[in-house]
Coordinates of C-alpha atoms in Angstrom, one line a residue:
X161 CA -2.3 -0.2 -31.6
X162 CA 0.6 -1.3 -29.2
X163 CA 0.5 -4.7 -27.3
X164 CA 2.3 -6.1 -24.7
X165 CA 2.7 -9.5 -25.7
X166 CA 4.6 -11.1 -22.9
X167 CA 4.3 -10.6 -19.0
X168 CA 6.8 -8.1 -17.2
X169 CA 8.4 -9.8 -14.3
X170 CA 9.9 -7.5 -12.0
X171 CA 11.6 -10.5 -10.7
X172 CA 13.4 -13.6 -11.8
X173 CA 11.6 -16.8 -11.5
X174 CA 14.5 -18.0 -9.4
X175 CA 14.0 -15.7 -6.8
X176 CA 10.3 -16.0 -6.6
X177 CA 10.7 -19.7 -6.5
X178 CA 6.9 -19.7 -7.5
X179 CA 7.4 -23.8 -7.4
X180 CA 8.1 -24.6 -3.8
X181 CA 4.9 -25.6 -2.3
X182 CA 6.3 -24.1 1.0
X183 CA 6.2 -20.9 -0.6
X184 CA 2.1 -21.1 -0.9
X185 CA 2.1 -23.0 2.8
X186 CA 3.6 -19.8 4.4
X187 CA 2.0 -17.1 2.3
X188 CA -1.7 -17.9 2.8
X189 CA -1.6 -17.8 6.4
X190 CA -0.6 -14.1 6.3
X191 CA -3.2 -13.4 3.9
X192 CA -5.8 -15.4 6.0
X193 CA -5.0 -15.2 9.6
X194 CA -8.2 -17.9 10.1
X195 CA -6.2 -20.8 8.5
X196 CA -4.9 -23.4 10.3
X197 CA -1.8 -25.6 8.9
X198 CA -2.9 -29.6 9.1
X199 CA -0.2 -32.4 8.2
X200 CA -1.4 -35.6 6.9
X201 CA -0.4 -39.0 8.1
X202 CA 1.9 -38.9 5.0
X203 CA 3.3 -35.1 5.3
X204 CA 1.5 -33.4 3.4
X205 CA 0.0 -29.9 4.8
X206 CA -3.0 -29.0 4.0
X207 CA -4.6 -25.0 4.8
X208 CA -7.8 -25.0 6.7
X209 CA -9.5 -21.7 6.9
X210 CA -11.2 -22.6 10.5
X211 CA -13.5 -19.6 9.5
X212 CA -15.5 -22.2 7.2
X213 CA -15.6 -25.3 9.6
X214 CA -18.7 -24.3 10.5
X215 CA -20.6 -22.8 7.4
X216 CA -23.8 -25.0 6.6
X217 CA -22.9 -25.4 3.1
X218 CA -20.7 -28.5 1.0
X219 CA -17.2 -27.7 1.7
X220 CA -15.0 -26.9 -1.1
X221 CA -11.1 -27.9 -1.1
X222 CA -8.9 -27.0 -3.8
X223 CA -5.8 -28.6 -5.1
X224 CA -3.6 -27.1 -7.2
X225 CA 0.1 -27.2 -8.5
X226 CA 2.3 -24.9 -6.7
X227 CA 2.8 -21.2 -7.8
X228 CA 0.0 -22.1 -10.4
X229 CA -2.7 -21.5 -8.0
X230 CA -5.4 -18.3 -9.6
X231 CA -6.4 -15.3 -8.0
X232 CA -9.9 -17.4 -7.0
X233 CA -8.3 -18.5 -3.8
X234 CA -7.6 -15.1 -2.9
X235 CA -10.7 -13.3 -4.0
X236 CA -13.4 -16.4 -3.0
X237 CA -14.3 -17.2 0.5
X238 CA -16.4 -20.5 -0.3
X239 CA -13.1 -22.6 -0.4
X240 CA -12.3 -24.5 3.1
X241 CA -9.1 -25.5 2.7
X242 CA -6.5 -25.5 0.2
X243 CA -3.5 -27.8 -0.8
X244 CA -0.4 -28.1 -3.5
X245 CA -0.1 -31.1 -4.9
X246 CA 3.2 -33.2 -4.6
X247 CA 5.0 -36.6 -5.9
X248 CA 6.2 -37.5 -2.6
X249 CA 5.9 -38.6 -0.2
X250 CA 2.5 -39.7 -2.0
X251 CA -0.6 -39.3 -3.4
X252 CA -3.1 -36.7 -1.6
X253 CA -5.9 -38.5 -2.1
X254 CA -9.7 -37.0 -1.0
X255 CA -10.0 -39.4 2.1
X256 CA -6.5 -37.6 3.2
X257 CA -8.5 -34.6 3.0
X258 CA -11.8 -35.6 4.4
X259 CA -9.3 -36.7 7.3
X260 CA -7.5 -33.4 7.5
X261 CA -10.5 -31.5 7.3
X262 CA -12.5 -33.1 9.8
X263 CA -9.4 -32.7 12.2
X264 CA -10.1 -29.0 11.9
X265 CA -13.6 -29.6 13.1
X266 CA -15.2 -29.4 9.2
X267 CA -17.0 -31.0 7.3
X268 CA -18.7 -33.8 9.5
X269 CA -22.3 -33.9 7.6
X270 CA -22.5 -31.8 5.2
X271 CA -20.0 -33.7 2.5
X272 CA -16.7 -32.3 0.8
X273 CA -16.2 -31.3 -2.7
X274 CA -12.4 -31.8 -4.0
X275 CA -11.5 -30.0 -6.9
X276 CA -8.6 -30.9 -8.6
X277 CA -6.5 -29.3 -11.7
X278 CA -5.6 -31.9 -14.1
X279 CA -5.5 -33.1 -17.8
X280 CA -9.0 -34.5 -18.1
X281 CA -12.7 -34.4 -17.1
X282 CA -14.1 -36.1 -14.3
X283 CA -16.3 -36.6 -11.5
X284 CA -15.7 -39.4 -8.9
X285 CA -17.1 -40.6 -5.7
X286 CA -15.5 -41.9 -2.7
X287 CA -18.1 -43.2 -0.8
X288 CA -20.8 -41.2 1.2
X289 CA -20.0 -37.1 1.5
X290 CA -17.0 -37.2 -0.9
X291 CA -16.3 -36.0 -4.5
X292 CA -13.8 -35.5 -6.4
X293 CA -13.8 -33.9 -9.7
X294 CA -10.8 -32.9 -12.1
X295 CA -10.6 -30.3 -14.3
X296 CA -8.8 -29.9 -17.6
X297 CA -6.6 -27.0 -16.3
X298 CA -6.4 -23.8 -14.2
X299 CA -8.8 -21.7 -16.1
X300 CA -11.8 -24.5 -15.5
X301 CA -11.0 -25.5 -11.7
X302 CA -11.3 -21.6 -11.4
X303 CA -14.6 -22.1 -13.4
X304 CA -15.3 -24.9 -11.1
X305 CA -15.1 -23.0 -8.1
X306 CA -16.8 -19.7 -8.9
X307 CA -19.9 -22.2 -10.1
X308 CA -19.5 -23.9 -6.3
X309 CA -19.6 -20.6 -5.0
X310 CA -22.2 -19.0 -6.4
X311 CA -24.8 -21.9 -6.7
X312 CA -28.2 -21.5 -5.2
X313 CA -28.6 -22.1 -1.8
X314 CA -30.5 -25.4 -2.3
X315 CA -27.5 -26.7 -4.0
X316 CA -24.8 -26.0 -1.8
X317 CA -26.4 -27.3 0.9
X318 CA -26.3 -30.5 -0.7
X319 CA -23.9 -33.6 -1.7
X320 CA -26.2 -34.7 -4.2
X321 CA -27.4 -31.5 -6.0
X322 CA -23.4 -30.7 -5.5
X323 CA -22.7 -33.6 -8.0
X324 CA -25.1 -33.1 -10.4
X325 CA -24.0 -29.8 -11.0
X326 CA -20.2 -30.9 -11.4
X327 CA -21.3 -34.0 -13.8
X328 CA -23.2 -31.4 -15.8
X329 CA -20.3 -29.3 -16.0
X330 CA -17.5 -32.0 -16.7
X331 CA -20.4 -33.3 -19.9
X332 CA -20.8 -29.7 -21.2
X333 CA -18.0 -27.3 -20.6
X334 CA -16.6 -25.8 -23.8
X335 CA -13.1 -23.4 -23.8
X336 CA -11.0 -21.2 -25.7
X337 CA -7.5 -19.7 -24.9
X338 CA -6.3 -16.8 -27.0
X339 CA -3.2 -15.2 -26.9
X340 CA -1.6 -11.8 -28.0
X341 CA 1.0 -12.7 -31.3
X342 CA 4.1 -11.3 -31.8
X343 CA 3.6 -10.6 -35.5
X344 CA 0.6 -8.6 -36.7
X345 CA -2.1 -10.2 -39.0
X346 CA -3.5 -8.0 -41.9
X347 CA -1.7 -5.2 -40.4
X348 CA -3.2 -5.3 -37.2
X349 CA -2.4 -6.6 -33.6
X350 CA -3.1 -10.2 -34.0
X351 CA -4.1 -12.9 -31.6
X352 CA -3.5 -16.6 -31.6
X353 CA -6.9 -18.5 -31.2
X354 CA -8.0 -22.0 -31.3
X355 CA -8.5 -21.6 -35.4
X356 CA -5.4 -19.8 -35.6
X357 CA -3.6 -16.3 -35.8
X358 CA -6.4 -13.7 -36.8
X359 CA -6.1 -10.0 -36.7
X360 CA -8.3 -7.5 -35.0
X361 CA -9.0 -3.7 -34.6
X362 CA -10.9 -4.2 -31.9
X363 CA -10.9 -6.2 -28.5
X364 CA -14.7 -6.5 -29.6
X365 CA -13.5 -8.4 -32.7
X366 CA -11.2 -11.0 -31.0
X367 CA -13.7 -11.2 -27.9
X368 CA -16.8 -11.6 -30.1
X369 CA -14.3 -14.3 -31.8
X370 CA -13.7 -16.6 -28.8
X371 CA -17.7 -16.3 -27.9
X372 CA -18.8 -17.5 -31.1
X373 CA -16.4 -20.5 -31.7
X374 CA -17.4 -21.5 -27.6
X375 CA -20.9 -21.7 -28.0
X376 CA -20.7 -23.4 -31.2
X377 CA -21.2 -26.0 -28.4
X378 CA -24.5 -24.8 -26.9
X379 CA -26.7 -24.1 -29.9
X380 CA -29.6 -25.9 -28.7
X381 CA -30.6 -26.5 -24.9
X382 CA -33.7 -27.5 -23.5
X383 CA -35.7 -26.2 -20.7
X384 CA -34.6 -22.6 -18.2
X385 CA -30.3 -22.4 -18.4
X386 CA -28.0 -19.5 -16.7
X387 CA -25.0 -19.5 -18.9
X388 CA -22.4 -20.1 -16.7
X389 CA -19.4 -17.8 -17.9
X390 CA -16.0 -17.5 -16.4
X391 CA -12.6 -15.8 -18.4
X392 CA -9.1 -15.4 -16.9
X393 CA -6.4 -13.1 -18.1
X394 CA -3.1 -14.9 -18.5
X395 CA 0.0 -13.9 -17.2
X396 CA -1.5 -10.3 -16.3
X397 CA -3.6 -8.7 -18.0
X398 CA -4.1 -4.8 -16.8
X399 CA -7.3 -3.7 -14.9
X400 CA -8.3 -1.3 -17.9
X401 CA -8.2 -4.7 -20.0
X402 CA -9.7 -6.6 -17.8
X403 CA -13.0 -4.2 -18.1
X404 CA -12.7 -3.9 -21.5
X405 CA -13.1 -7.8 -22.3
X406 CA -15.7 -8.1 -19.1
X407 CA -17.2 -5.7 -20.6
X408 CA -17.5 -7.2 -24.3
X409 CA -18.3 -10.7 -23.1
X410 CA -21.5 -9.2 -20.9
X411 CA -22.9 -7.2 -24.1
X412 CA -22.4 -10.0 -26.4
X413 CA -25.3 -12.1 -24.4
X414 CA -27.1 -9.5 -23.3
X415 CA -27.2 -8.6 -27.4
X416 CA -28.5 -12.2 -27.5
X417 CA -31.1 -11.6 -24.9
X418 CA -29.1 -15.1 -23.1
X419 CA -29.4 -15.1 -19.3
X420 CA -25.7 -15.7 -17.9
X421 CA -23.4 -15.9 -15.2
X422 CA -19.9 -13.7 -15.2
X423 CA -16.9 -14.7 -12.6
X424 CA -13.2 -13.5 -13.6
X425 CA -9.9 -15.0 -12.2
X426 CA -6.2 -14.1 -12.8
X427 CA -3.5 -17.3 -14.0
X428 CA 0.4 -17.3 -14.3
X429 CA 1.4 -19.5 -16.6
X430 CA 4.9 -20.2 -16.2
X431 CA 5.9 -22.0 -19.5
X432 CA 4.3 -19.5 -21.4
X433 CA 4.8 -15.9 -20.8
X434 CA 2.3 -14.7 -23.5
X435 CA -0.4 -12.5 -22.1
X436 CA -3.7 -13.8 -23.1
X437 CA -7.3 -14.4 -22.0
X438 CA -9.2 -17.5 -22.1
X439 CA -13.0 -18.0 -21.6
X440 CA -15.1 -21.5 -20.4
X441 CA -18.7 -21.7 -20.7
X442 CA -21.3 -23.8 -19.2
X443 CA -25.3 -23.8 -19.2
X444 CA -26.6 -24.8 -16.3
X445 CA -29.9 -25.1 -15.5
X446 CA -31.7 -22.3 -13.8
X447 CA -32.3 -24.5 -10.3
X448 CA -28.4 -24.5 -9.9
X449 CA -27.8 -21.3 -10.7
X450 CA -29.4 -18.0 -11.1
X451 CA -28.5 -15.1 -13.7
X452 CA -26.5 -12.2 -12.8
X453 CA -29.2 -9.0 -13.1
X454 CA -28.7 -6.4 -15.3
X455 CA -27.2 -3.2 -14.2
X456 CA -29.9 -0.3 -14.3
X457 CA -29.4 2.3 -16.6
X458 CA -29.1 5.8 -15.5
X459 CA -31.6 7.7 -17.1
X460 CA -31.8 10.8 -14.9
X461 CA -28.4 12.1 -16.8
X462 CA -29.3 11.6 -20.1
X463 CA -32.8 13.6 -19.0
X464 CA -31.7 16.8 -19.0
X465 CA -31.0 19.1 -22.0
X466 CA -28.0 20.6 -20.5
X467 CA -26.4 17.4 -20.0
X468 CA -26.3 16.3 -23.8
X469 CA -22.3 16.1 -24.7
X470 CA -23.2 18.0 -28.1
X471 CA -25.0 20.5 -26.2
X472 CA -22.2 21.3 -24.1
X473 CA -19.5 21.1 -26.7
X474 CA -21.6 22.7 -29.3
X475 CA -20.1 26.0 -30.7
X476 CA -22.7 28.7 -29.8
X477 CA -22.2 27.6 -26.1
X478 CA -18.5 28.1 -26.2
X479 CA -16.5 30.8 -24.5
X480 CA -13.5 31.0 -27.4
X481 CA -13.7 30.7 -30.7
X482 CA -10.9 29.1 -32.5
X483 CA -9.7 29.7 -36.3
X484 CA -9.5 26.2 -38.4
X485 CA -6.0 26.9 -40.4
X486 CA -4.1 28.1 -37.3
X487 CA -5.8 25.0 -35.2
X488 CA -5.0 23.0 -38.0
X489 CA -1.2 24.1 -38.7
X490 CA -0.4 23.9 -35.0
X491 CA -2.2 20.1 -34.5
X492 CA -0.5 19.0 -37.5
X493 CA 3.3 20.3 -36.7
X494 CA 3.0 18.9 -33.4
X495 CA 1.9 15.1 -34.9
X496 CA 4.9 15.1 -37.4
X497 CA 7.5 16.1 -35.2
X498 CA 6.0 12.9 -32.9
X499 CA 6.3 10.6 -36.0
X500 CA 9.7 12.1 -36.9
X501 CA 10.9 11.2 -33.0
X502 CA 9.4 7.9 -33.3
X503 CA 12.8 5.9 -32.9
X504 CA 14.2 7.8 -30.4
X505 CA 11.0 7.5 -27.9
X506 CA 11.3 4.1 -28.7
X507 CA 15.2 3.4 -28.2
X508 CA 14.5 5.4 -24.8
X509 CA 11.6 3.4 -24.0
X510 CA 13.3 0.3 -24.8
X511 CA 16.1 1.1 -22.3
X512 CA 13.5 2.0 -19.5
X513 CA 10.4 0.7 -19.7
X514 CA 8.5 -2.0 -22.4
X515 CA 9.7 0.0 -25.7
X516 CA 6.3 0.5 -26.8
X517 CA 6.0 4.0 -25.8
X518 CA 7.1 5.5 -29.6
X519 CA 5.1 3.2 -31.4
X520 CA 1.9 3.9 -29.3
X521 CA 2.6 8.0 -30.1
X522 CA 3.3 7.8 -33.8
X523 CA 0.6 5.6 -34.2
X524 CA -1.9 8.1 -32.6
X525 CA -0.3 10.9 -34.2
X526 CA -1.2 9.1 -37.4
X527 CA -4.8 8.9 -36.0
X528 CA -5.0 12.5 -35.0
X529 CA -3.8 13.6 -39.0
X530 CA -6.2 10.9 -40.8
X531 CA -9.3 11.5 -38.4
X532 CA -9.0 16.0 -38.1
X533 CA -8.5 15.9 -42.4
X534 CA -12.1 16.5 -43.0
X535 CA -12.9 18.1 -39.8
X536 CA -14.3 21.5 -38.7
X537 CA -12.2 23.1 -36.2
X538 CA -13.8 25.4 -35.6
X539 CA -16.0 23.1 -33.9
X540 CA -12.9 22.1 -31.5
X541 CA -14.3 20.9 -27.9
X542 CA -16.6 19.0 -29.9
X543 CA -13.8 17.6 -32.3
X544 CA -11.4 16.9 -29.6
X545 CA -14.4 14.8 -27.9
X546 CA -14.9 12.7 -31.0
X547 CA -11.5 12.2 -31.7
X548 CA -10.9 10.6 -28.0
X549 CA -13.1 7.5 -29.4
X550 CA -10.6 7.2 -32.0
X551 CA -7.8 7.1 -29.9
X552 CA -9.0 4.1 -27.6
X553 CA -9.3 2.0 -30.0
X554 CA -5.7 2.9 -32.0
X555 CA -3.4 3.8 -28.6
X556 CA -2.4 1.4 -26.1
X557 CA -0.2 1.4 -23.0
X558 CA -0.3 3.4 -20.3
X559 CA 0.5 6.9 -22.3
X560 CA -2.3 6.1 -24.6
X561 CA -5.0 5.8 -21.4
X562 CA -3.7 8.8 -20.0
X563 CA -3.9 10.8 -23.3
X564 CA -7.5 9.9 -23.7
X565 CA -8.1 10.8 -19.9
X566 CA -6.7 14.2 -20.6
X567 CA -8.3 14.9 -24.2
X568 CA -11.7 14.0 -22.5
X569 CA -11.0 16.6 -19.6
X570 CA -9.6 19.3 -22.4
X571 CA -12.8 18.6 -24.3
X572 CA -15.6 20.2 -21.8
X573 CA -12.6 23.0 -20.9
X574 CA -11.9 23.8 -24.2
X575 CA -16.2 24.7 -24.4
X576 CA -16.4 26.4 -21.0
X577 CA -12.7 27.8 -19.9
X578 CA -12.5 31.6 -21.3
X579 CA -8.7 30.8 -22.5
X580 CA -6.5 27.5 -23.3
X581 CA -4.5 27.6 -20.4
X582 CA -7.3 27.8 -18.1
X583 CA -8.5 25.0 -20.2
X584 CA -5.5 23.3 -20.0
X585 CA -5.5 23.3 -16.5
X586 CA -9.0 21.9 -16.0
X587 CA -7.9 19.0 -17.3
X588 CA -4.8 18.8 -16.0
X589 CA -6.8 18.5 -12.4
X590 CA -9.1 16.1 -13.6
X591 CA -6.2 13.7 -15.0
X592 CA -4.6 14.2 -11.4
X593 CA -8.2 12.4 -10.1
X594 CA -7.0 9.3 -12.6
X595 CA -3.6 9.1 -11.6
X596 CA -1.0 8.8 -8.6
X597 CA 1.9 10.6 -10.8
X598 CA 3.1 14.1 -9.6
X599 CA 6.3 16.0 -10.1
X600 CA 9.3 14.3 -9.4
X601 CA 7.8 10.7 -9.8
X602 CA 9.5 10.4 -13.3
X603 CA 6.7 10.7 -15.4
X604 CA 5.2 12.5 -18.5
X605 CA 3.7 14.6 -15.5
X606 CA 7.4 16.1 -15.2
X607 CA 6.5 17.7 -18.6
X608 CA 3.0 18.5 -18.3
X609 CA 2.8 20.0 -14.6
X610 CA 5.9 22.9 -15.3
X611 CA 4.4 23.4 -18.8
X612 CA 1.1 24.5 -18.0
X613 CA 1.8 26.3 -14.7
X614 CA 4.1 28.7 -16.7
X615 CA 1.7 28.7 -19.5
X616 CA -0.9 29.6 -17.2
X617 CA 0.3 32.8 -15.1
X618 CA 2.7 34.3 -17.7
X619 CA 0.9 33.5 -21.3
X620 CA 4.3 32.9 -22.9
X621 CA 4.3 29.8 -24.7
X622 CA 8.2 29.9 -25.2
X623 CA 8.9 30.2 -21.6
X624 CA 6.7 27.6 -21.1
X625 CA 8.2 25.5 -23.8
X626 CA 11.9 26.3 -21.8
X627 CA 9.9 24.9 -18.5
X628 CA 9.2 21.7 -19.7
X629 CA 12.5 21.2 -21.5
X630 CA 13.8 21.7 -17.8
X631 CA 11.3 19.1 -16.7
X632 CA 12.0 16.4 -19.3
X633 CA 16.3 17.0 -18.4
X634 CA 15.4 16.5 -14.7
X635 CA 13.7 13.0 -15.4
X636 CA 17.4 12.0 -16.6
X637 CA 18.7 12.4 -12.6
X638 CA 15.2 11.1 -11.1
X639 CA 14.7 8.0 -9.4
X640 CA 11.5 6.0 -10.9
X641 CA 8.5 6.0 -8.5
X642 CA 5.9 4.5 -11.0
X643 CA 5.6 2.6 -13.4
X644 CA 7.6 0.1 -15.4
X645 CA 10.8 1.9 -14.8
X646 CA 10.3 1.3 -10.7
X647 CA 11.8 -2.1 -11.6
X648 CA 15.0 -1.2 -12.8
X649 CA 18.2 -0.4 -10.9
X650 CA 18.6 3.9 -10.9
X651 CA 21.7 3.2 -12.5
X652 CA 19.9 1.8 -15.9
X653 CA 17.6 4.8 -16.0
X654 CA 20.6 7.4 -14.8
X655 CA 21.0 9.7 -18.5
X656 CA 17.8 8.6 -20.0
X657 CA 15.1 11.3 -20.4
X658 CA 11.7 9.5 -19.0
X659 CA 9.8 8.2 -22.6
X660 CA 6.4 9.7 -21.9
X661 CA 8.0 13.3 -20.6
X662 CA 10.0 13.0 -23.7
X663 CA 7.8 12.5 -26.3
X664 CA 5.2 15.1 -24.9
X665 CA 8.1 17.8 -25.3
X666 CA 8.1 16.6 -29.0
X667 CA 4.7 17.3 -29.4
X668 CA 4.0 20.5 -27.8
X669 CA 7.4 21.8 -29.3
X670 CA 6.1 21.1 -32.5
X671 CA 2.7 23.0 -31.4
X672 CA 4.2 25.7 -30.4
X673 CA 6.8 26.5 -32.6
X674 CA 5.3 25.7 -36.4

């Protein structure tokens, strides 16, 4: 399995200048034409979304340290005003804010809740309508304000109920943060926990991890609770990831039959460019907060006979029939010559994009030869299909996703096309649906698009094999248009045969020519 352990900035720090509060003051008004910019009596500024000023629920202000503000302030729309805290001239203190906000025409009855990012748990009062309550970092004031936000009505229409909720929270919060290591553990990715480094084969196994050791905290509760759950991704996790551990975290209660709550927010941490996830979890009682319902199952699909995957993949429903030792020779000539290429994928993909792109191939080439040893393929759509779940789990990156995109497509082909290279080019459109590459976009697609289009109307494998070769040269002169590579000057990339385009020639030269 490949990981990207640290973040990818396409920028230097310097130039984002992610730590000048002026940056966040300017920025959020063009996301939110509604906000209005107030200036305390001590210079402060302080964001008012004027949309809010009216809303009949406790108003929400968030305070954060500037560039370490979450996604939650972009993706919520239950915070009325926003500000970056500063050393100078002073203190923002919550009567500043009350001050500010009620300037804007907010908050007049119906109380303000400040949430603040600090070191240390807290709730304080400041006399009739205000609170203040500090978290101990990013990932819980983003816990903090998804629970404000998603309350029942009866408690965020009131102060009181308001408070409760935050001293429950601030008494029975628990956390961990895990984050991907650069060495592997027991020859596996590995990830840093709060018990140490640990190896996994599975985001299951490192999720499942971080649940158990959090609600180590919460074995026994009294009386109707929601589970109150809320993970972040750290320094940038992708959306495929994302899923993956939203995913894991929802079945792991709903395998405990525990009602819950699920909110997800995105952090930059800037003295740490390790990509991780961390998850905080809270029971609340029911009154404050309802559980999320369970999506319904679609039954209808799994209904009909003709919609069974082995039914459609099943042999005596195939159009071709395919001979194990040929099938065999050419799936096992195209996996060596991959494993062979390993370090030059890599030393390209090290020039141009995150240098992961060899090891993610040779290591599902070595999954491809372990998992079709005792196979029948004869049996190939439904071989290919079974092999995909495989490959999930043991390829990562981008060119891993897209493999198991394609291999799922080829699968149903391969069972209904009359010929491979109408096969082939079934999935090939159904990849396109997943992706925004195209020729020309420097991409594996520069090898795949020439190579089946000439495989398709002329049947000649070796022509088609000369296509691609073309293809793959022509990423050397191509400006990048996706991906990792877009980052880079053309000048870096000038010469260097695109990774993924490369490493696909390996394979299907191997294929081919066994």
């Amino acid at each position: 399995m490949a990981v990207v352990v640290e973040q990818t900035l396409p920028f230097a720090p310097s130039s984002l200048d992610l730590h000048n509060p002026e940056r966040w003051n300017h920025l959020l008004p063009l996301i939110r034409p509604t906000i209005q910019t107030i200036r305390t009596a001590k210079g402060q500024n302080i964001l008012v979304d004027l949309a809010l000023a009216n809303i009949r629920f406790v108003h929400v202000v968030a305070i954060g340290k500037p560039g370490n503000f979450s996604s939650k302030l972009l993706d919520d729309r239950n915070v009325t005003a926003v500000a970056t805290e500063q050393s100078s001239p002073g203190l923002l203190t919550a009567q500043d804010i009350q001050k500010a906000v009620q300037s804007a025409g907010a908050a007049k009855e119906q109380g303000i809740v400040v949430v603040r990012a600090g070191k240390q748990r807290h709730v304080e009062a400041h006399g009739l309508g205000i609170v203040e309550v500090e978290s101990a970092g990013e990932l819980e004031q983003d816990h903090i304000l998804h629970l404000l936000g998603n309350a029942t009505e009866a408690c965020r229409t009131s102060i009181h109920q308001t408070t409760e909720l935050l001293n429950l929270f601030v008494k029975s919060a628990s956390t961990a943060h895990s984050r991907f290591h650069v060495e592997k553990a027991e020859g596996n990715a590995a990830v840093l926990h709060a018990e140490g480094v640990a190896g996994f084969e599975k985001a299951k196994h490192a999720v499942e991890r971080d649940l158990k050791h959090v609600m180590k905290a919460h074995a026994a509760q009294e009386g109707e609770v929601t589970y109150s759950v809320h993970y972040s991704d750290v320094n940038g996790l992708s959306r495929l990831e994302n899923y993956i551990i939203a995913g894991e975290i929802a079945q792991y209660f709903n395998s405990q039959s525990v009602p819950y709550h699920l909110s997800h927010s995105t952090i930059l941490n800037h003295s740490d460019a390790a990509r991780g996830f961390s998850i905080s979890i809270c029971p609340i009682p029911s009154h404050y907060l309802s559980a999320q319902a369970k999506p319904q199952v679609d039954t209808h699909a799994a209904s009909q006979d003709d919609s069974n995957p082995r039914t459609l993949l099943s042999p005596s429903n195939a159009k071709m029939s395919f001979d194990d030792t040929e099938v065999r020779k050419r799936i096992q000539s195209g996996c060596h010559a991959v494993i062979k290429a390993e370090s030059i994928i890599t030393e390209y993909d090290t020039i141009v994009g995150d240098g992961d792109c060899g090891y993610t191939l040779r290591d599902g080439a070595k999954q491809v030869l372990s998992f079709i040893e005792s196979k029948d393929l004869t049996r190939l759509p439904e071989i290919v299909a079974q092999l995909v779940s495989e490959l999930e789990v043991n390829m990562g990156g981008t060119s891993g996703a897209l493999y198991c995109i394609y291999l799922t497509a080829l699968a149903g082909a391969l069972a209904t096309e009359t010929s491979v290279p109408k096969a082939l080019r079934v999935a090939l459109e159904q990849l396109m649906k997943y992706t925004r590459a195209r020729l020309g976009d420097r991409t594996m697609m520069d090898a795949l698009i020439p190579f089946i289009d000439t495989l398709e109307s002329s049947s000649d494998a070796q022509k088609a094999i000369q296509k691609l070769q073309e293809g793959v040269e022509g990423t050397k002169r191509m400006e990048a248009k996706l991906g990792r590579s877009t980052y880079l000057d053309e000048s870096a990339t000038r010469g260097v045969p695109d990774p993924g385009a490369y490493g696909l020639l390996v394979l299907l030269e191997g294929m081919v020519n066994c």
